[in-house]
């Protein structure tokens, strides 16, 4: 079965596919592959099937709930879903069930989608690997011995394994783009505020929400449905009025390619695949792509101060931190080293750094660069073995120097799968646009994906049988809930 959102939408609309059959197929794939991949922490089997049957009854009468009628989705377990567990990857919230639903989730439900379950995340979305002390590591469908990347770990892995047609993720420093690059799927962090993010985040000036999918074409449709303001997010932008499914590009498109940033050494295979993809695109789309080497200073210190200090303020006042995992607890404890002056200095420095990025986009329309400069590493690690990071607390920022800068600036940035390394692992090409030029980034990615990668499927998902790599990930190899209430069983 083709798990493209666009294909499934057409099949359901024409009557050649029922929602019940689609949901059953999705559930079967989750049951077969999740014990190895560990992408889902909760699955709502009975309610999903009930919703699917209701969708089919409505479709038989010519009534459709919206563009996603009867199509299942996975929701990152940081997003609030009324009456269902939102564990946030933490024992501290193991029994937390919010009373309201996040805007991005509600908009997908209003468009007809069926929430089939919650996908794994690192604790409070704090790190860029797929390792979780609460859920166990989320594994890469291309090789389950390796990490999926994070913090939208399960959302990316579920897509790569073709468990669901689309998922929802969030990105505060690369959290949709990192796992998208590692898992070979598409994800875009839109301009800050393009998709409303609620509830409040300790780093709201960095935090983005958005859909993740197998292709840019699928995401274009999904972004059309979720963009636009919500009164609960004071940063949310007015709807730009653009149709993101449009693929026309300006005739005089100015594109720059940065093989690296900040002098960071890119792994040879990543460099090769990205350069090859850029050459292919330049030829196939008749583009003049010029190399650039931005003279920016690495803003790691700015990002770390905002990331660590913000969480210290939000969670450090709790008397008992013992329910938090060691990684997140260490982050909260480290926040004590920052005072108000340091935090305000970082806020000022962020504005200055963002200005330097915006200045570059006065001369170019799009910037191409690797999404992540390293290949996926062991699933139970926060960083590649032997890797040295300048941060004692945020080891993951040392190997993700190309993602968090664009959270600081708020620019739209997408990760587009562009090829495989010699080890058979996906590589992401990052496409960055000027702030608020989300439609241009999406149009370029839709055109580009016709010429690179072309939605290749991991052997794990393609085989259709049991996995032969890696070992099951505990504790959620056996999913905590298969009932309609979302409670532990």
Tab-separated table of C-alpha atoms in Angstrom:
chain	number	residue	atom	x	y	z
A	1	UNK	CA	0.000	0.000	0.000
A	2	UNK	CA	1.251	3.470	-0.945
A	3	UNK	CA	1.460	5.462	2.301
A	4	UNK	CA	1.538	8.855	0.583
A	5	UNK	CA	-1.043	11.200	2.104
A	6	UNK	CA	-2.006	12.460	-1.342
A	7	UNK	CA	-2.483	8.947	-2.742
A	8	UNK	CA	-4.481	7.796	0.268
A	9	UNK	CA	-6.654	10.896	0.140
A	10	UNK	CA	-7.546	10.168	-3.493
A	11	UNK	CA	-8.173	6.485	-2.805
A	12	UNK	CA	-10.541	7.187	0.086
A	13	UNK	CA	-12.348	9.908	-1.862
A	14	UNK	CA	-12.860	7.579	-4.840
A	15	UNK	CA	-14.048	4.712	-2.670
A	16	UNK	CA	-11.254	2.362	-3.746
A	17	UNK	CA	-9.930	2.298	-0.161
A	18	UNK	CA	-11.787	2.368	3.125
A	19	UNK	CA	-10.511	4.141	6.192
A	20	UNK	CA	-10.982	0.955	8.202
A	21	UNK	CA	-8.689	-0.975	5.866
A	22	UNK	CA	-6.095	1.787	6.065
A	23	UNK	CA	-6.184	1.961	9.859
A	24	UNK	CA	-5.993	-1.837	10.112
A	25	UNK	CA	-2.932	-1.815	7.856
A	26	UNK	CA	-1.320	0.897	9.977
A	27	UNK	CA	-2.037	-1.007	13.193
A	28	UNK	CA	-0.639	-4.205	11.702
A	29	UNK	CA	2.593	-2.444	10.770
A	30	UNK	CA	2.892	-0.921	14.224
A	31	UNK	CA	2.376	-4.279	15.908
A	32	UNK	CA	4.948	-5.921	13.661
A	33	UNK	CA	7.674	-3.284	13.691
A	34	UNK	CA	7.281	-1.254	16.866
A	35	UNK	CA	8.937	-3.834	19.140
A	36	UNK	CA	12.129	-3.198	17.183
A	37	UNK	CA	11.825	0.464	16.193
A	38	UNK	CA	10.037	1.771	19.329
A	39	UNK	CA	8.328	4.649	17.545
A	40	UNK	CA	4.977	4.532	19.371
A	41	UNK	CA	4.537	4.834	23.134
A	42	UNK	CA	0.736	4.565	23.048
A	43	UNK	CA	-1.642	3.206	20.427
A	44	UNK	CA	-5.409	3.741	20.473
A	45	UNK	CA	-6.484	0.677	18.548
A	46	UNK	CA	-10.167	0.430	19.394
A	47	UNK	CA	-10.971	4.121	19.148
A	48	UNK	CA	-9.011	4.457	15.898
A	49	UNK	CA	-11.004	1.601	14.378
A	50	UNK	CA	-14.265	3.078	15.639
A	51	UNK	CA	-13.392	6.432	14.091
A	52	UNK	CA	-12.396	4.739	10.832
A	53	UNK	CA	-15.733	2.932	10.611
A	54	UNK	CA	-17.570	6.174	11.294
A	55	UNK	CA	-15.557	7.849	8.505
A	56	UNK	CA	-16.532	5.039	6.129
A	57	UNK	CA	-20.228	5.381	6.978
A	58	UNK	CA	-20.021	9.116	6.324
A	59	UNK	CA	-18.116	8.632	3.061
A	60	UNK	CA	-20.770	6.172	1.864
A	61	UNK	CA	-23.272	9.019	2.219
A	62	UNK	CA	-21.010	11.435	0.372
A	63	UNK	CA	-19.949	13.306	3.497
A	64	UNK	CA	-16.270	13.952	4.169
A	65	UNK	CA	-14.873	15.576	7.294
A	66	UNK	CA	-12.090	17.306	5.401
A	67	UNK	CA	-9.016	16.785	3.219
A	68	UNK	CA	-7.623	14.114	5.585
A	69	UNK	CA	-10.852	12.163	5.965
A	70	UNK	CA	-10.085	8.794	7.566
A	71	UNK	CA	-6.277	9.064	7.340
A	72	UNK	CA	-4.394	8.021	10.511
A	73	UNK	CA	-1.635	10.102	12.097
A	74	UNK	CA	0.914	9.755	14.884
A	75	UNK	CA	1.257	12.596	17.396
A	76	UNK	CA	4.492	13.427	19.211
A	77	UNK	CA	4.016	12.861	22.920
A	78	UNK	CA	4.762	16.490	23.733
A	79	UNK	CA	1.502	17.718	22.188
A	80	UNK	CA	-1.502	17.993	24.468
A	81	UNK	CA	-4.414	15.718	23.558
A	82	UNK	CA	-7.467	16.149	25.776
A	83	UNK	CA	-8.151	13.211	28.070
A	84	UNK	CA	-5.157	11.195	26.849
A	85	UNK	CA	-1.808	10.656	28.432
A	86	UNK	CA	0.838	13.211	27.546
A	87	UNK	CA	3.871	11.711	29.215
A	88	UNK	CA	6.447	13.969	27.543
A	89	UNK	CA	8.983	11.160	27.718
A	90	UNK	CA	9.206	11.551	31.487
A	91	UNK	CA	8.340	9.563	34.582
A	92	UNK	CA	7.448	12.922	36.131
A	93	UNK	CA	4.430	13.072	33.785
A	94	UNK	CA	3.676	9.362	33.492
A	95	UNK	CA	0.044	9.862	34.536
A	96	UNK	CA	-0.569	13.352	33.159
A	97	UNK	CA	-3.641	13.757	30.950
A	98	UNK	CA	-4.337	17.343	29.804
A	99	UNK	CA	-7.837	18.756	29.503
A	100	UNK	CA	-7.227	20.584	26.209
A	101	UNK	CA	-5.825	19.711	22.788
A	102	UNK	CA	-2.969	21.523	21.062
A	103	UNK	CA	-4.012	23.630	18.038
A	104	UNK	CA	-1.938	21.627	15.551
A	105	UNK	CA	-3.547	18.357	16.668
A	106	UNK	CA	-7.052	19.795	16.632
A	107	UNK	CA	-6.628	21.199	13.139
A	108	UNK	CA	-5.629	17.793	11.816
A	109	UNK	CA	-8.585	16.156	13.566
A	110	UNK	CA	-10.903	18.828	12.167
A	111	UNK	CA	-9.516	17.997	8.701
A	112	UNK	CA	-10.637	14.389	9.204
A	113	UNK	CA	-7.490	12.680	10.436
A	114	UNK	CA	-7.594	9.892	13.018
A	115	UNK	CA	-5.077	9.936	15.861
A	116	UNK	CA	-3.773	6.392	16.018
A	117	UNK	CA	-1.306	6.941	18.845
A	118	UNK	CA	1.464	8.939	20.503
A	119	UNK	CA	5.040	8.817	19.236
A	120	UNK	CA	8.157	8.776	21.382
A	121	UNK	CA	10.268	11.792	22.254
A	122	UNK	CA	13.255	12.525	24.429
A	123	UNK	CA	12.343	13.849	27.871
A	124	UNK	CA	10.642	17.216	27.399
A	125	UNK	CA	12.267	17.232	23.938
A	126	UNK	CA	15.608	18.133	25.521
A	127	UNK	CA	18.077	16.368	23.199
A	128	UNK	CA	18.795	15.598	19.562
A	129	UNK	CA	19.313	11.846	19.779
A	130	UNK	CA	16.570	9.226	19.992
A	131	UNK	CA	17.703	7.928	23.369
A	132	UNK	CA	15.116	8.013	26.159
A	133	UNK	CA	15.492	6.787	29.715
A	134	UNK	CA	11.693	6.590	29.963
A	135	UNK	CA	10.672	4.948	26.669
A	136	UNK	CA	13.941	3.275	25.785
A	137	UNK	CA	15.841	4.215	22.613
A	138	UNK	CA	13.942	4.838	19.409
A	139	UNK	CA	15.748	3.049	16.604
A	140	UNK	CA	16.405	3.888	12.993
A	141	UNK	CA	14.399	1.802	10.493
A	142	UNK	CA	17.383	1.899	8.133
A	143	UNK	CA	19.451	0.108	10.788
A	144	UNK	CA	17.860	-0.410	14.215
A	145	UNK	CA	21.247	-0.592	15.908
A	146	UNK	CA	21.448	3.151	15.252
A	147	UNK	CA	19.563	6.183	16.539
A	148	UNK	CA	16.556	7.701	14.849
A	149	UNK	CA	17.648	11.163	15.940
A	150	UNK	CA	15.418	13.375	18.065
A	151	UNK	CA	13.630	14.824	19.734
A	152	UNK	CA	10.761	13.986	17.334
A	153	UNK	CA	12.189	10.486	17.440
A	154	UNK	CA	9.136	8.315	17.037
A	155	UNK	CA	7.477	10.670	14.574
A	156	UNK	CA	10.341	10.256	12.101
A	157	UNK	CA	10.916	6.547	12.712
A	158	UNK	CA	7.208	5.769	12.313
A	159	UNK	CA	7.205	7.464	8.919
A	160	UNK	CA	10.363	5.784	7.689
A	161	UNK	CA	8.953	2.403	8.734
A	162	UNK	CA	5.660	3.282	6.980
A	163	UNK	CA	3.623	2.788	10.134
A	164	UNK	CA	1.504	5.896	9.459
A	165	UNK	CA	1.141	8.302	6.517
A	166	UNK	CA	2.099	11.393	8.531
A	167	UNK	CA	3.014	12.549	12.014
A	168	UNK	CA	3.297	15.730	14.057
A	169	UNK	CA	6.580	16.989	15.495
A	170	UNK	CA	8.169	19.951	17.198
A	171	UNK	CA	11.523	21.657	16.696
A	172	UNK	CA	13.398	23.803	19.219
A	173	UNK	CA	16.922	23.193	17.952
A	174	UNK	CA	16.518	20.764	15.071
A	175	UNK	CA	14.026	18.286	16.500
A	176	UNK	CA	12.130	17.585	13.281
A	177	UNK	CA	15.066	18.105	10.924
A	178	UNK	CA	17.616	15.911	12.737
A	179	UNK	CA	15.462	12.744	12.780
A	180	UNK	CA	14.186	13.536	9.293
A	181	UNK	CA	17.781	13.509	8.031
A	182	UNK	CA	18.660	10.310	9.890
A	183	UNK	CA	15.468	8.476	8.878
A	184	UNK	CA	15.162	9.635	5.263
A	185	UNK	CA	11.862	11.501	5.485
A	186	UNK	CA	10.802	15.132	4.951
A	187	UNK	CA	10.256	17.748	7.627
A	188	UNK	CA	10.155	21.525	7.642
A	189	UNK	CA	10.513	23.895	10.559
A	190	UNK	CA	8.440	26.779	9.309
A	191	UNK	CA	9.050	30.413	10.230
A	192	UNK	CA	8.613	31.010	13.935
A	193	UNK	CA	4.881	31.417	14.539
A	194	UNK	CA	3.711	30.091	11.177
A	195	UNK	CA	2.125	27.115	12.952
A	196	UNK	CA	0.808	27.962	16.417
A	197	UNK	CA	2.642	26.260	19.274
A	198	UNK	CA	0.735	25.704	22.495
A	199	UNK	CA	1.061	25.166	25.428
A	200	UNK	CA	3.826	27.571	26.396
A	201	UNK	CA	7.406	26.348	26.107
A	202	UNK	CA	10.320	27.313	28.339
A	203	UNK	CA	12.091	28.302	25.114
A	204	UNK	CA	9.172	29.752	23.205
A	205	UNK	CA	11.452	31.957	21.109
A	206	UNK	CA	12.973	28.758	19.671
A	207	UNK	CA	10.020	26.378	19.537
A	208	UNK	CA	8.175	25.388	16.377
A	209	UNK	CA	5.431	22.862	15.607
A	210	UNK	CA	4.681	21.170	12.308
A	211	UNK	CA	3.779	18.067	10.334
A	212	UNK	CA	6.276	15.450	9.163
A	213	UNK	CA	5.746	13.227	6.133
A	214	UNK	CA	7.293	10.935	3.576
A	215	UNK	CA	7.485	13.681	0.950
A	216	UNK	CA	7.467	17.442	0.577
A	217	UNK	CA	4.307	17.164	-1.517
A	218	UNK	CA	2.488	15.553	1.379
A	219	UNK	CA	3.797	18.171	3.785
A	220	UNK	CA	2.690	20.981	1.492
A	221	UNK	CA	-0.923	19.857	1.866
A	222	UNK	CA	-0.512	19.371	5.616
A	223	UNK	CA	0.984	22.832	6.157
A	224	UNK	CA	-1.959	24.363	4.323
A	225	UNK	CA	-4.158	22.857	7.024
A	226	UNK	CA	-2.191	23.829	10.140
A	227	UNK	CA	-0.778	27.282	9.407
A	228	UNK	CA	-2.464	30.404	10.678
A	229	UNK	CA	-2.909	32.148	14.037
A	230	UNK	CA	-4.292	30.868	17.305
A	231	UNK	CA	-5.019	33.232	20.214
A	232	UNK	CA	-3.215	30.939	22.646
A	233	UNK	CA	0.131	31.511	20.894
A	234	UNK	CA	1.026	35.195	20.995
A	235	UNK	CA	3.854	34.558	18.495
A	236	UNK	CA	1.577	32.996	15.895
A	237	UNK	CA	1.536	34.717	12.510
A	238	UNK	CA	-1.412	35.659	10.319
A	239	UNK	CA	-2.073	33.176	7.536
A	240	UNK	CA	0.204	34.156	4.657
A	241	UNK	CA	-2.522	33.228	2.169
A	242	UNK	CA	-0.119	31.072	0.178
A	243	UNK	CA	-0.976	27.678	-1.265
A	244	UNK	CA	1.986	25.532	-0.241
A	245	UNK	CA	1.138	22.887	-2.830
A	246	UNK	CA	2.140	25.327	-5.593
A	247	UNK	CA	5.477	24.410	-7.135
A	248	UNK	CA	6.278	27.360	-9.404
A	249	UNK	CA	9.667	28.924	-8.708
A	250	UNK	CA	10.853	32.455	-9.513
A	251	UNK	CA	12.845	32.653	-12.746
A	252	UNK	CA	15.728	34.489	-11.097
A	253	UNK	CA	16.184	32.293	-8.055
A	254	UNK	CA	19.343	33.065	-6.090
A	255	UNK	CA	20.633	29.949	-4.339
A	256	UNK	CA	23.761	29.572	-2.212
A	257	UNK	CA	25.422	26.374	-1.030
A	258	UNK	CA	27.400	26.201	2.206
A	259	UNK	CA	29.277	22.875	2.479
A	260	UNK	CA	29.744	23.621	6.177
A	261	UNK	CA	29.259	26.289	8.837
A	262	UNK	CA	31.638	27.526	11.540
A	263	UNK	CA	34.484	25.434	10.131
A	264	UNK	CA	32.813	22.211	11.314
A	265	UNK	CA	34.259	19.078	9.715
A	266	UNK	CA	31.536	17.254	7.797
A	267	UNK	CA	31.774	13.466	7.582
A	268	UNK	CA	33.159	12.505	4.150
A	269	UNK	CA	30.109	10.462	3.131
A	270	UNK	CA	27.708	13.200	4.180
A	271	UNK	CA	29.745	15.725	2.232
A	272	UNK	CA	29.820	13.502	-0.865
A	273	UNK	CA	26.079	12.808	-0.900
A	274	UNK	CA	25.143	16.450	-0.317
A	275	UNK	CA	27.521	17.780	-2.986
A	276	UNK	CA	26.264	15.202	-5.466
A	277	UNK	CA	22.667	16.212	-4.742
A	278	UNK	CA	23.439	19.899	-5.203
A	279	UNK	CA	25.061	19.163	-8.563
A	280	UNK	CA	22.064	17.105	-9.665
A	281	UNK	CA	19.653	19.872	-8.691
A	282	UNK	CA	21.705	22.558	-10.393
A	283	UNK	CA	21.538	20.590	-13.639
A	284	UNK	CA	17.986	19.233	-13.414
A	285	UNK	CA	16.389	22.538	-12.388
A	286	UNK	CA	18.745	24.745	-14.432
A	287	UNK	CA	19.886	26.617	-11.338
A	288	UNK	CA	22.937	28.723	-10.695
A	289	UNK	CA	24.006	27.571	-7.234
A	290	UNK	CA	27.004	29.459	-5.883
A	291	UNK	CA	29.160	28.388	-2.932
A	292	UNK	CA	29.242	30.618	0.142
A	293	UNK	CA	31.065	30.566	3.451
A	294	UNK	CA	29.115	32.743	5.883
A	295	UNK	CA	31.345	34.489	8.371
A	296	UNK	CA	29.048	33.810	11.287
A	297	UNK	CA	30.404	32.827	14.689
A	298	UNK	CA	28.985	29.627	16.139
A	299	UNK	CA	26.081	30.715	18.395
A	300	UNK	CA	26.367	27.604	20.589
A	301	UNK	CA	26.846	29.717	23.721
A	302	UNK	CA	23.731	31.746	22.973
A	303	UNK	CA	21.655	28.664	22.306
A	304	UNK	CA	22.912	26.819	25.383
A	305	UNK	CA	22.134	29.723	27.687
A	306	UNK	CA	18.579	30.062	26.386
A	307	UNK	CA	17.990	26.300	26.293
A	308	UNK	CA	19.409	25.470	29.713
A	309	UNK	CA	18.392	28.572	31.646
A	310	UNK	CA	14.833	28.451	30.296
A	311	UNK	CA	14.335	24.920	31.540
A	312	UNK	CA	15.882	25.800	34.880
A	313	UNK	CA	13.289	28.507	35.394
A	314	UNK	CA	10.454	26.244	34.280
A	315	UNK	CA	11.367	23.108	36.219
A	316	UNK	CA	14.095	23.986	38.722
A	317	UNK	CA	11.631	25.217	41.351
A	318	UNK	CA	10.301	21.693	41.806
A	319	UNK	CA	11.449	20.320	45.141
A	320	UNK	CA	11.948	16.788	43.852
A	321	UNK	CA	13.772	16.232	40.561
A	322	UNK	CA	14.198	12.498	41.090
A	323	UNK	CA	11.446	11.585	38.616
A	324	UNK	CA	13.347	13.233	35.789
A	325	UNK	CA	15.932	11.248	33.846
A	326	UNK	CA	19.611	11.900	34.438
A	327	UNK	CA	20.090	13.875	31.226
A	328	UNK	CA	17.227	16.283	31.756
A	329	UNK	CA	17.926	16.505	35.486
A	330	UNK	CA	21.526	17.470	34.731
A	331	UNK	CA	20.263	20.189	32.411
A	332	UNK	CA	17.987	21.623	35.101
A	333	UNK	CA	20.741	21.496	37.707
A	334	UNK	CA	23.170	23.219	35.332
A	335	UNK	CA	20.781	26.131	34.960
A	336	UNK	CA	21.909	27.395	38.390
A	337	UNK	CA	25.085	28.756	36.785
A	338	UNK	CA	23.100	31.367	34.828
A	339	UNK	CA	21.851	34.600	36.322
A	340	UNK	CA	19.467	37.162	34.882
A	341	UNK	CA	22.300	39.197	33.390
A	342	UNK	CA	23.625	36.150	31.494
A	343	UNK	CA	20.167	35.334	30.204
A	344	UNK	CA	19.496	38.866	28.989
A	345	UNK	CA	22.939	38.973	27.360
A	346	UNK	CA	22.012	35.802	25.444
A	347	UNK	CA	18.698	37.334	24.364
A	348	UNK	CA	20.564	40.361	23.017
A	349	UNK	CA	23.183	38.184	21.308
A	350	UNK	CA	20.443	36.100	19.731
A	351	UNK	CA	18.971	39.228	18.136
A	352	UNK	CA	22.375	40.195	16.763
A	353	UNK	CA	23.056	36.703	15.404
A	354	UNK	CA	19.614	36.525	13.803
A	355	UNK	CA	20.349	39.856	12.147
A	356	UNK	CA	23.482	38.413	10.553
A	357	UNK	CA	21.469	35.549	9.076
A	358	UNK	CA	18.779	37.883	7.764
A	359	UNK	CA	21.493	40.033	6.183
A	360	UNK	CA	22.680	37.054	4.110
A	361	UNK	CA	19.162	36.620	2.749
A	362	UNK	CA	19.197	40.133	1.358
A	363	UNK	CA	21.474	38.697	-1.361
A	364	UNK	CA	20.066	35.177	-1.716
A	365	UNK	CA	16.686	33.458	-1.737
A	366	UNK	CA	17.646	29.993	-0.495
A	367	UNK	CA	20.588	28.485	1.351
A	368	UNK	CA	21.483	24.812	0.907
A	369	UNK	CA	23.670	22.922	3.388
A	370	UNK	CA	23.829	19.534	5.118
A	371	UNK	CA	21.149	19.030	7.747
A	372	UNK	CA	23.420	17.032	10.039
A	373	UNK	CA	27.180	16.623	9.453
A	374	UNK	CA	27.421	13.097	10.918
A	375	UNK	CA	25.887	9.715	10.149
A	376	UNK	CA	23.477	8.086	12.625
A	377	UNK	CA	25.290	6.544	15.613
A	378	UNK	CA	24.455	3.982	18.312
A	379	UNK	CA	20.824	4.108	19.435
A	380	UNK	CA	21.637	4.344	23.142
A	381	UNK	CA	24.012	7.295	22.880
A	382	UNK	CA	23.566	11.093	22.974
A	383	UNK	CA	26.502	11.674	20.607
A	384	UNK	CA	28.768	9.655	18.318
A	385	UNK	CA	31.325	7.579	20.184
A	386	UNK	CA	34.523	9.506	20.860
A	387	UNK	CA	32.829	12.773	19.943
A	388	UNK	CA	33.975	15.850	21.837
A	389	UNK	CA	31.442	18.595	22.538
A	390	UNK	CA	32.098	22.079	23.856
A	391	UNK	CA	29.049	21.687	26.110
A	392	UNK	CA	29.106	19.541	29.243
A	393	UNK	CA	25.308	19.558	29.379
A	394	UNK	CA	24.118	19.559	25.758
A	395	UNK	CA	26.316	16.963	24.088
A	396	UNK	CA	23.896	16.829	21.147
A	397	UNK	CA	24.531	20.446	20.125
A	398	UNK	CA	28.124	19.548	19.305
A	399	UNK	CA	27.051	17.363	16.366
A	400	UNK	CA	24.069	19.491	15.234
A	401	UNK	CA	25.730	22.841	14.452
A	402	UNK	CA	23.669	23.341	11.284
A	403	UNK	CA	20.167	23.157	12.779
A	404	UNK	CA	19.933	25.262	15.958
A	405	UNK	CA	21.189	28.488	14.308
A	406	UNK	CA	17.924	28.719	12.366
A	407	UNK	CA	15.869	28.294	15.527
A	408	UNK	CA	17.677	31.324	16.892
A	409	UNK	CA	16.806	33.290	13.748
A	410	UNK	CA	13.301	31.907	13.127
A	411	UNK	CA	13.937	31.159	9.434
A	412	UNK	CA	12.048	28.381	7.647
A	413	UNK	CA	14.325	25.366	7.263
A	414	UNK	CA	13.506	21.973	5.775
A	415	UNK	CA	15.360	18.671	5.681
A	416	UNK	CA	14.978	16.925	2.347
A	417	UNK	CA	16.327	13.363	1.918
A	418	UNK	CA	18.962	13.532	-0.796
A	419	UNK	CA	20.686	10.162	-0.958
A	420	UNK	CA	22.311	7.289	0.911
A	421	UNK	CA	25.818	6.842	2.266
A	422	UNK	CA	27.908	3.792	1.434
A	423	UNK	CA	26.572	2.343	4.679
A	424	UNK	CA	23.050	2.617	3.297
A	425	UNK	CA	22.027	5.452	5.613
A	426	UNK	CA	19.963	8.496	4.590
A	427	UNK	CA	21.415	11.990	4.310
A	428	UNK	CA	19.455	15.216	4.646
A	429	UNK	CA	19.863	18.341	2.536
A	430	UNK	CA	18.783	21.386	4.512
A	431	UNK	CA	16.925	24.080	2.586
A	432	UNK	CA	16.703	27.431	4.391
A	433	UNK	CA	14.755	30.479	3.256
A	434	UNK	CA	14.437	34.039	4.408
A	435	UNK	CA	12.079	34.536	7.302
A	436	UNK	CA	8.409	34.130	6.283
A	437	UNK	CA	9.327	32.676	2.848
A	438	UNK	CA	7.908	29.285	3.817
A	439	UNK	CA	6.033	28.800	0.545
A	440	UNK	CA	9.233	29.263	-1.471
A	441	UNK	CA	11.094	26.670	0.611
A	442	UNK	CA	8.238	24.228	0.149
A	443	UNK	CA	7.976	24.849	-3.598
A	444	UNK	CA	11.705	24.254	-4.048
A	445	UNK	CA	11.617	21.046	-2.000
A	446	UNK	CA	8.693	19.698	-4.027
A	447	UNK	CA	10.571	20.267	-7.254
A	448	UNK	CA	13.862	18.986	-5.848
A	449	UNK	CA	12.485	15.706	-4.529
A	450	UNK	CA	11.659	14.617	-8.090
A	451	UNK	CA	15.379	14.331	-8.769
A	452	UNK	CA	16.968	13.050	-5.544
A	453	UNK	CA	16.229	10.047	-3.300
A	454	UNK	CA	12.631	9.589	-4.498
A	455	UNK	CA	11.037	8.207	-1.323
A	456	UNK	CA	13.213	5.140	-0.878
A	457	UNK	CA	11.935	2.704	1.737
A	458	UNK	CA	14.127	1.129	4.464
A	459	UNK	CA	14.706	-2.619	4.098
A	460	UNK	CA	12.991	-3.110	7.465
A	461	UNK	CA	9.700	-1.692	6.162
A	462	UNK	CA	10.075	-2.938	2.612
A	463	UNK	CA	10.640	-6.546	3.678
A	464	UNK	CA	7.183	-6.734	5.216
A	465	UNK	CA	8.367	-9.238	7.800
A	466	UNK	CA	10.058	-9.214	11.150
A	467	UNK	CA	13.157	-7.138	11.714
A	468	UNK	CA	16.514	-8.860	11.672
A	469	UNK	CA	18.604	-6.007	13.062
A	470	UNK	CA	19.064	-4.755	16.587
A	471	UNK	CA	17.194	-5.788	19.707
A	472	UNK	CA	13.806	-4.756	21.066
A	473	UNK	CA	13.751	-1.410	22.872
A	474	UNK	CA	12.405	-1.476	26.404
A	475	UNK	CA	10.288	-0.458	28.237
A	476	UNK	CA	7.891	0.303	25.394
A	477	UNK	CA	8.592	-2.671	23.165
A	478	UNK	CA	5.232	-3.833	24.475
A	479	UNK	CA	3.108	-0.716	24.042
A	480	UNK	CA	1.651	0.548	27.306
A	481	UNK	CA	-1.869	0.930	25.977
A	482	UNK	CA	-3.967	-0.626	23.262
A	483	UNK	CA	-7.270	0.698	24.552
A	484	UNK	CA	-9.419	3.692	23.748
A	485	UNK	CA	-8.927	5.575	27.020
A	486	UNK	CA	-5.175	6.064	26.797
A	487	UNK	CA	-4.707	4.646	30.299
A	488	UNK	CA	-2.059	2.100	31.171
A	489	UNK	CA	-3.211	-1.460	30.920
